[in-house]
PDB file of C-alpha atoms in Angstrom:
ATOM      1  CA  MET A   1      -7.390  -4.876  12.843  1.00 67.00           C
ATOM      2  CA  GLY A   2     -10.791  -5.972  11.856  1.00 64.00           C
ATOM      3  CA  ALA A   3     -13.873  -4.322   9.570  1.00 74.00           C
ATOM      4  CA  ASP A   4     -13.687  -0.448  11.301  1.00 79.00           C
ATOM      5  CA  PRO A   5     -11.148  -0.361  14.792  1.00 85.00           C
ATOM      6  CA  ASN A   6     -11.206   2.961  15.869  1.00 90.00           C
ATOM      7  CA  ASN A   7      -7.702   3.761  14.209  1.00 93.00           C
ATOM      8  CA  TYR A   8      -8.719   6.821  13.258  1.00 96.00           C
ATOM      9  CA  VAL A   9      -6.911  10.983  13.642  1.00 96.00           C
ATOM     10  CA  MET A  10      -7.222  13.771  12.051  1.00 97.00           C
ATOM     11  CA  PHE A  11      -4.533  14.873   9.996  1.00 97.00           C
ATOM     12  CA  ASN A  12      -4.554  18.276   7.231  1.00 98.00           C
ATOM     13  CA  ASN A  13      -8.172  18.687   8.788  1.00 97.00           C
ATOM     14  CA  GLU A  14      -9.236  15.832   6.926  1.00 97.00           C
ATOM     15  CA  LEU A  15     -10.090  11.900   8.803  1.00 97.00           C
ATOM     16  CA  TRP A  16      -7.144   9.348   9.044  1.00 98.00           C
ATOM     17  CA  ARG A  17      -6.440   6.484   9.844  1.00 97.00           C
ATOM     18  CA  ILE A  18      -3.246   4.391  11.342  1.00 97.00           C
ATOM     19  CA  ILE A  19      -1.343   1.554   9.702  1.00 97.00           C
ATOM     20  CA  GLY A  20       0.580   1.322  12.489  1.00 95.00           C
ATOM     21  CA  VAL A  21       3.569   2.004  13.718  1.00 93.00           C
ATOM     22  CA  PHE A  22       6.882   1.262  11.830  1.00 92.00           C
ATOM     23  CA  ASN A  23      10.997   0.860  12.262  1.00 88.00           C
ATOM     24  CA  VAL A  24      12.207   2.520   9.454  1.00 85.00           C
ATOM     25  CA  LYS A  25      14.979   5.500   7.831  1.00 79.00           C
ATOM     26  CA  SER A  26      15.151   8.511   6.113  1.00 77.00           C
ATOM     27  CA  SER A  27      17.903   7.570   4.092  1.00 70.00           C
ATOM     28  CA  ALA A  28      19.324   3.988   2.920  1.00 70.00           C
ATOM     29  CA  SER A  29      22.246   4.870   5.407  1.00 72.00           C
ATOM     30  CA  GLY A  30      20.433   5.843   8.407  1.00 75.00           C
ATOM     31  CA  SER A  31      19.267   4.374  11.329  1.00 82.00           C
ATOM     32  CA  ALA A  32      16.007   3.478  11.466  1.00 83.00           C
ATOM     33  CA  GLN A  33      13.436   5.718  13.259  1.00 87.00           C
ATOM     34  CA  LYS A  34       9.860   5.131  15.177  1.00 89.00           C
ATOM     35  CA  ARG A  35       6.933   6.722  12.152  1.00 91.00           C
ATOM     36  CA  LEU A  36       3.252   6.868  12.249  1.00 94.00           C
ATOM     37  CA  LYS A  37       2.049   5.368   9.038  1.00 96.00           C
ATOM     38  CA  ILE A  38      -1.298   6.921   7.814  1.00 97.00           C
ATOM     39  CA  ILE A  39      -3.754   6.012   5.297  1.00 98.00           C
ATOM     40  CA  ARG A  40      -6.893   8.921   4.357  1.00 97.00           C
ATOM     41  CA  ASN A  41      -9.718   7.508   4.612  1.00 96.00           C
ATOM     42  CA  GLU A  42     -10.945   9.227   2.198  1.00 95.00           C
ATOM     43  CA  SER A  43      -9.790   8.358  -1.490  1.00 96.00           C
ATOM     44  CA  LEU A  44      -8.058  11.055  -3.479  1.00 97.00           C
ATOM     45  CA  GLY A  45     -10.606   9.537  -6.912  1.00 97.00           C
ATOM     46  CA  LYS A  46      -8.690   7.121  -9.160  1.00 97.00           C
ATOM     47  CA  MET A  47      -5.663   7.743 -11.354  1.00 98.00           C
ATOM     48  CA  ALA A  48      -2.893   5.716 -13.062  1.00 98.00           C
ATOM     49  CA  TRP A  49       0.108   4.876 -10.879  1.00 98.00           C
ATOM     50  CA  ASP A  50       1.655   5.392 -14.050  1.00 98.00           C
ATOM     51  CA  SER A  51       0.249   6.898 -17.233  1.00 97.00           C
ATOM     52  CA  GLY A  52       3.466   6.062 -18.863  1.00 96.00           C
ATOM     53  CA  SER A  53       3.577   1.963 -18.081  1.00 95.00           C
ATOM     54  CA  VAL A  54       6.070   1.125 -16.046  1.00 97.00           C
ATOM     55  CA  ASN A  55       5.945  -0.146 -12.331  1.00 97.00           C
ATOM     56  CA  ASP A  56       8.855   2.188 -11.260  1.00 98.00           C
ATOM     57  CA  TRP A  57       7.800   3.685  -8.140  1.00 98.00           C
ATOM     58  CA  SER A  58      10.734   6.562  -8.195  1.00 97.00           C
ATOM     59  CA  GLN A  59       9.619   8.082 -11.282  1.00 97.00           C
ATOM     60  CA  ALA A  60       5.628   7.314 -11.814  1.00 98.00           C
ATOM     61  CA  SER A  61       3.270   9.691 -12.562  1.00 98.00           C
ATOM     62  CA  LEU A  62       0.590   9.013  -9.908  1.00 98.00           C
ATOM     63  CA  GLN A  63       3.887   9.500  -7.179  1.00 98.00           C
ATOM     64  CA  GLU A  64       5.188  12.667  -8.887  1.00 98.00           C
ATOM     65  CA  TYR A  65       1.182  13.691  -8.065  1.00 98.00           C
ATOM     66  CA  LEU A  66       1.375  12.655  -4.389  1.00 98.00           C
ATOM     67  CA  ASN A  67       3.911  14.384  -3.815  1.00 98.00           C
ATOM     68  CA  GLY A  68       3.839  17.000  -6.038  1.00 98.00           C
ATOM     69  CA  GLU A  69       1.546  19.069  -6.478  1.00 98.00           C
ATOM     70  CA  TYR A  70      -1.116  17.299  -3.934  1.00 98.00           C
ATOM     71  CA  TYR A  71       1.175  17.473  -1.336  1.00 98.00           C
ATOM     72  CA  ASN A  72       0.903  21.259  -1.963  1.00 97.00           C
ATOM     73  CA  THR A  73      -2.517  21.548  -0.918  1.00 97.00           C
ATOM     74  CA  ILE A  74      -1.628  20.095   2.878  1.00 98.00           C
ATOM     75  CA  ASP A  75      -1.075  22.798   5.085  1.00 97.00           C
ATOM     76  CA  SER A  76       1.830  23.430   6.405  1.00 97.00           C
ATOM     77  CA  VAL A  77       1.380  22.295  10.082  1.00 97.00           C
ATOM     78  CA  SER A  78       0.462  19.158   8.365  1.00 97.00           C
ATOM     79  CA  GLN A  79       4.087  19.014   5.887  1.00 97.00           C
ATOM     80  CA  SER A  80       5.809  19.598   9.637  1.00 96.00           C
ATOM     81  CA  PHE A  81       4.138  16.383  10.623  1.00 95.00           C
ATOM     82  CA  ILE A  82       5.789  13.907   7.271  1.00 95.00           C
ATOM     83  CA  GLY A  83       9.321  13.618   6.917  1.00 90.00           C
ATOM     84  CA  ASP A  84      11.739  11.620   3.820  1.00 92.00           C
ATOM     85  CA  THR A  85      11.372   8.346   4.393  1.00 93.00           C
ATOM     86  CA  TYR A  86      12.859   5.490   1.942  1.00 91.00           C
ATOM     87  CA  TRP A  87      10.581   3.537   1.214  1.00 95.00           C
ATOM     88  CA  ASN A  88      11.190  -0.096  -0.159  1.00 95.00           C
ATOM     89  CA  LEU A  89      10.287  -0.744  -3.554  1.00 97.00           C
ATOM     90  CA  GLY A  90      10.920  -4.825  -3.825  1.00 98.00           C
ATOM     91  CA  GLY A  91       8.150  -6.897  -5.473  1.00 98.00           C
ATOM     92  CA  SER A  92       7.374 -10.320  -6.447  1.00 98.00           C
ATOM     93  CA  SER A  93       6.841 -12.077  -9.089  1.00 97.00           C
ATOM     94  CA  THR A  94       4.657 -13.895  -8.161  1.00 95.00           C
ATOM     95  CA  TYR A  95       1.200 -13.167  -6.870  1.00 91.00           C
ATOM     96  CA  ASN A  96      -1.783 -16.256  -6.410  1.00 93.00           C
ATOM     97  CA  ASP A  97       0.535 -17.732  -4.633  1.00 96.00           C
ATOM     98  CA  VAL A  98       2.032 -14.802  -1.716  1.00 97.00           C
ATOM     99  CA  THR A  99       0.658 -14.646   1.554  1.00 97.00           C
ATOM    100  CA  ALA A 100       0.825 -11.878   4.011  1.00 97.00           C
ATOM    101  CA  SER A 101       4.390 -12.369   5.430  1.00 98.00           C
ATOM    102  CA  MET A 102       5.274 -13.398   2.001  1.00 98.00           C
ATOM    103  CA  PHE A 103       4.897 -10.416   1.063  1.00 98.00           C
ATOM    104  CA  TYR A 104       6.450  -8.261   4.203  1.00 98.00           C
ATOM    105  CA  GLU A 105       9.576  -9.607   3.299  1.00 98.00           C
ATOM    106  CA  ARG A 106       9.923  -9.489  -0.756  1.00 98.00           C
ATOM    107  CA  GLU A 107       9.086  -5.540  -0.292  1.00 98.00           C
ATOM    108  CA  ARG A 108      11.369  -4.938   1.289  1.00 95.00           C
ATOM    109  CA  GLY A 109      14.108  -7.731  -1.150  1.00 96.00           C
ATOM    110  CA  THR A 110      15.857  -6.721  -4.194  1.00 96.00           C
ATOM    111  CA  THR A 111      13.468  -9.238  -6.517  1.00 96.00           C
ATOM    112  CA  VAL A 112      12.494  -5.989  -8.941  1.00 97.00           C
ATOM    113  CA  TYR A 113      12.255  -6.044 -12.931  1.00 97.00           C
ATOM    114  CA  THR A 114      15.601  -5.754 -14.886  1.00 95.00           C
ATOM    115  CA  GLY A 115      16.645  -2.158 -14.103  1.00 94.00           C
ATOM    116  CA  ARG A 116      14.221  -1.743 -11.323  1.00 95.00           C
ATOM    117  CA  PRO A 117      15.345   0.808  -8.026  1.00 96.00           C
ATOM    118  CA  ILE A 118      15.041  -1.129  -5.102  1.00 96.00           C
ATOM    119  CA  GLU A 119      13.975   1.927  -2.797  1.00 94.00           C
ATOM    120  CA  TRP A 120      13.186   5.807  -2.473  1.00 96.00           C
ATOM    121  CA  ILE A 121      13.056   7.672  -0.654  1.00 95.00           C
ATOM    122  CA  GLY A 122      10.534  10.380  -0.172  1.00 96.00           C
ATOM    123  CA  GLN A 123       7.626  11.506   2.098  1.00 96.00           C
ATOM    124  CA  ILE A 124       4.112  10.192   0.224  1.00 98.00           C
ATOM    125  CA  GLY A 125       3.802   6.761  -0.674  1.00 97.00           C
ATOM    126  CA  LEU A 126       1.342   4.303  -0.575  1.00 98.00           C
ATOM    127  CA  MET A 127      -0.166   0.933   1.483  1.00 98.00           C
ATOM    128  CA  TYR A 128       2.219  -1.948   0.955  1.00 98.00           C
ATOM    129  CA  PRO A 129       0.102  -5.452   0.081  1.00 98.00           C
ATOM    130  CA  SER A 130       1.726  -6.388   3.823  1.00 98.00           C
ATOM    131  CA  ASP A 131      -0.333  -3.700   5.464  1.00 98.00           C
ATOM    132  CA  TYR A 132      -3.523  -4.900   3.390  1.00 97.00           C
ATOM    133  CA  GLY A 133      -3.044  -9.101   5.126  1.00 97.00           C
ATOM    134  CA  TYR A 134      -2.494  -7.380   8.201  1.00 96.00           C
ATOM    135  CA  ALA A 135      -4.608  -5.691   7.955  1.00 96.00           C
ATOM    136  CA  THR A 136      -7.722  -9.160   8.842  1.00 94.00           C
ATOM    137  CA  SER A 137      -8.798  -9.549  11.961  1.00 92.00           C
ATOM    138  CA  GLY A 138     -10.154 -12.833  10.550  1.00 85.00           C
ATOM    139  CA  GLY A 139     -13.994 -13.045  11.275  1.00 74.00           C
ATOM    140  CA  SER A 140     -16.668 -15.733  12.374  1.00 75.00           C
ATOM    141  CA  THR A 141     -15.227 -19.206   9.673  1.00 82.00           C
ATOM    142  CA  THR A 142     -12.351 -17.913   9.451  1.00 84.00           C
ATOM    143  CA  ASN A 143      -9.929 -16.646  12.656  1.00 89.00           C
ATOM    144  CA  ARG A 144      -7.024 -14.131  11.917  1.00 92.00           C
ATOM    145  CA  GLU A 145      -4.415 -16.308  11.662  1.00 93.00           C
ATOM    146  CA  THR A 146      -6.496 -19.109   9.424  1.00 92.00           C
ATOM    147  CA  CYS A 147      -6.290 -15.450   6.805  1.00 93.00           C
ATOM    148  CA  LEU A 148      -2.113 -15.007   7.594  1.00 95.00           C
ATOM    149  CA  ASN A 149      -1.519 -18.556   5.600  1.00 94.00           C
ATOM    150  CA  THR A 150      -4.016 -18.155   2.857  1.00 94.00           C
ATOM    151  CA  GLU A 151      -2.516 -16.581  -0.499  1.00 96.00           C
ATOM    152  CA  LEU A 152      -4.226 -13.071  -0.197  1.00 96.00           C
ATOM    153  CA  TYR A 153      -4.991 -14.340  -4.001  1.00 95.00           C
ATOM    154  CA  ASN A 154      -7.039 -16.193  -2.124  1.00 94.00           C
ATOM    155  CA  TRP A 155      -9.100 -13.584  -0.044  1.00 93.00           C
ATOM    156  CA  ASP A 156     -12.189 -13.963  -1.883  1.00 86.00           C
ATOM    157  CA  SER A 157     -12.920 -16.907  -1.770  1.00 75.00           C
ATOM    158  CA  TYR A 158     -12.396 -16.330   1.766  1.00 73.00           C
ATOM    159  CA  SER A 159     -14.908 -13.648   3.112  1.00 74.00           C
ATOM    160  CA  ASP A 160     -13.971 -13.224   6.653  1.00 85.00           C
ATOM    161  CA  CYS A 161     -10.945 -12.202   5.017  1.00 92.00           C
ATOM    162  CA  ASN A 162     -11.532  -9.382   3.273  1.00 92.00           C
ATOM    163  CA  ASN A 163     -14.679  -8.769   4.940  1.00 88.00           C
ATOM    164  CA  ASN A 164     -13.190  -8.283   8.878  1.00 91.00           C
ATOM    165  CA  ASP A 165     -10.428  -5.588   6.861  1.00 94.00           C
ATOM    166  CA  TRP A 166     -10.972  -2.087   7.181  1.00 95.00           C
ATOM    167  CA  LEU A 167      -8.324  -1.561   4.228  1.00 96.00           C
ATOM    168  CA  TYR A 168     -11.482  -3.292   2.069  1.00 94.00           C
ATOM    169  CA  GLU A 169     -14.023  -1.781  -0.076  1.00 90.00           C
ATOM    170  CA  SER A 170     -16.351  -3.930  -1.785  1.00 88.00           C
ATOM    171  CA  SER A 171     -16.902  -1.380  -4.582  1.00 86.00           C
ATOM    172  CA  ASN A 172     -13.321  -0.121  -5.988  1.00 91.00           C
ATOM    173  CA  TYR A 173     -10.165  -1.832  -6.535  1.00 96.00           C
ATOM    174  CA  LYS A 174      -6.902   0.138  -5.043  1.00 98.00           C
ATOM    175  CA  TRP A 175      -3.398   0.940  -5.654  1.00 98.00           C
ATOM    176  CA  THR A 176      -0.432  -0.402  -4.093  1.00 98.00           C
ATOM    177  CA  LEU A 177       2.768   0.490  -4.145  1.00 98.00           C
ATOM    178  CA  THR A 178       4.640  -2.751  -4.338  1.00 98.00           C
ATOM    179  CA  PRO A 179       5.390  -3.670  -8.915  1.00 98.00           C
ATOM    180  CA  ILE A 180       4.792  -7.838 -10.087  1.00 97.00           C
ATOM    181  CA  SER A 181       8.813  -7.896 -10.749  1.00 97.00           C
ATOM    182  CA  SER A 182       8.693 -10.497 -13.877  1.00 96.00           C
ATOM    183  CA  PHE A 183       6.947  -7.433 -15.712  1.00 96.00           C
ATOM    184  CA  SER A 184       8.384  -3.902 -16.555  1.00 97.00           C
ATOM    185  CA  THR A 185       4.378  -2.797 -16.205  1.00 97.00           C
ATOM    186  CA  ASP A 186       2.625  -4.457 -13.500  1.00 98.00           C
ATOM    187  CA  VAL A 187       1.588  -3.662 -10.438  1.00 98.00           C
ATOM    188  CA  PHE A 188      -0.221  -4.861  -7.247  1.00 98.00           C
ATOM    189  CA  ASP A 189      -3.874  -3.594  -6.715  1.00 98.00           C
ATOM    190  CA  ILE A 190      -6.812  -4.465  -3.904  1.00 97.00           C
ATOM    191  CA  GLN A 191      -9.335  -6.510  -5.603  1.00 95.00           C
ATOM    192  CA  ASP A 192     -13.146  -5.181  -5.526  1.00 94.00           C
ATOM    193  CA  ILE A 193     -13.574  -8.638  -4.351  1.00 94.00           C
ATOM    194  CA  GLY A 194     -10.945  -8.639  -1.785  1.00 94.00           C
ATOM    195  CA  GLY A 195      -7.829 -10.603  -3.430  1.00 95.00           C
ATOM    196  CA  ILE A 196      -4.606  -9.011  -4.047  1.00 96.00           C
ATOM    197  CA  GLY A 197      -4.351  -9.532  -8.204  1.00 96.00           C
ATOM    198  CA  ALA A 198      -2.278  -7.161 -10.536  1.00 96.00           C
ATOM    199  CA  THR A 199      -2.542  -5.509 -13.299  1.00 97.00           C
ATOM    200  CA  SER A 200      -1.234  -2.485 -15.750  1.00 98.00           C
ATOM    201  CA  ALA A 201       0.048   0.416 -13.859  1.00 98.00           C
ATOM    202  CA  THR A 202      -2.010   2.704 -16.835  1.00 98.00           C
ATOM    203  CA  SER A 203      -5.006   1.719 -15.031  1.00 98.00           C
ATOM    204  CA  ILE A 204      -7.793   3.945 -13.578  1.00 97.00           C
ATOM    205  CA  LEU A 205      -7.592   2.361 -10.436  1.00 97.00           C
ATOM    206  CA  THR A 206      -8.319   4.469  -6.221  1.00 96.00           C
ATOM    207  CA  VAL A 207      -6.022   5.865  -4.807  1.00 97.00           C
ATOM    208  CA  SER A 208      -5.552   6.011  -0.804  1.00 96.00           C
ATOM    209  CA  PRO A 209      -2.491   7.961  -0.093  1.00 95.00           C
TER     210      PRO A 209
END
């Protein structure tokens, strides 16, 4: 937690960072196992989440790129550490009233736009809004408890919450995995001012797998 915790690891001869250890499954019916979730320290640049403007990660153009062309650039030793993972695709119908813990519950829920799946089994994904929320340490004017009880949309008004969050980058809008379920086209993002917002899947934002 915090602006720059010592959570760095080398993977694929690159610097990555540890988001956390999670109990995850490799299939819908499989048993949960502890897995390390990491994120690339340097982004892959800016891309659309889905070129067809559909907020379904199972068929998104970014998902296909990350698990195809990008995956094939990873060295074989590192690939051997990447297993199939059951990713939750639950969304939220709102974004201006949702705290980190509320996002965590909704990400693992069943609220999605009509016809969208609630899970996807694959290898490479993106961070969740809750990952961003829990990465803060609070600060001199807003402690961590205050930040975790503050809607992520309002973090732009609480500079300590985002400035002491190691997943925040002031110069970039960054994609998350989670769709906004009240629309067929929109996905949650981390804004350059620190709050969580939502934008069309065709927008060109920073990608950090």
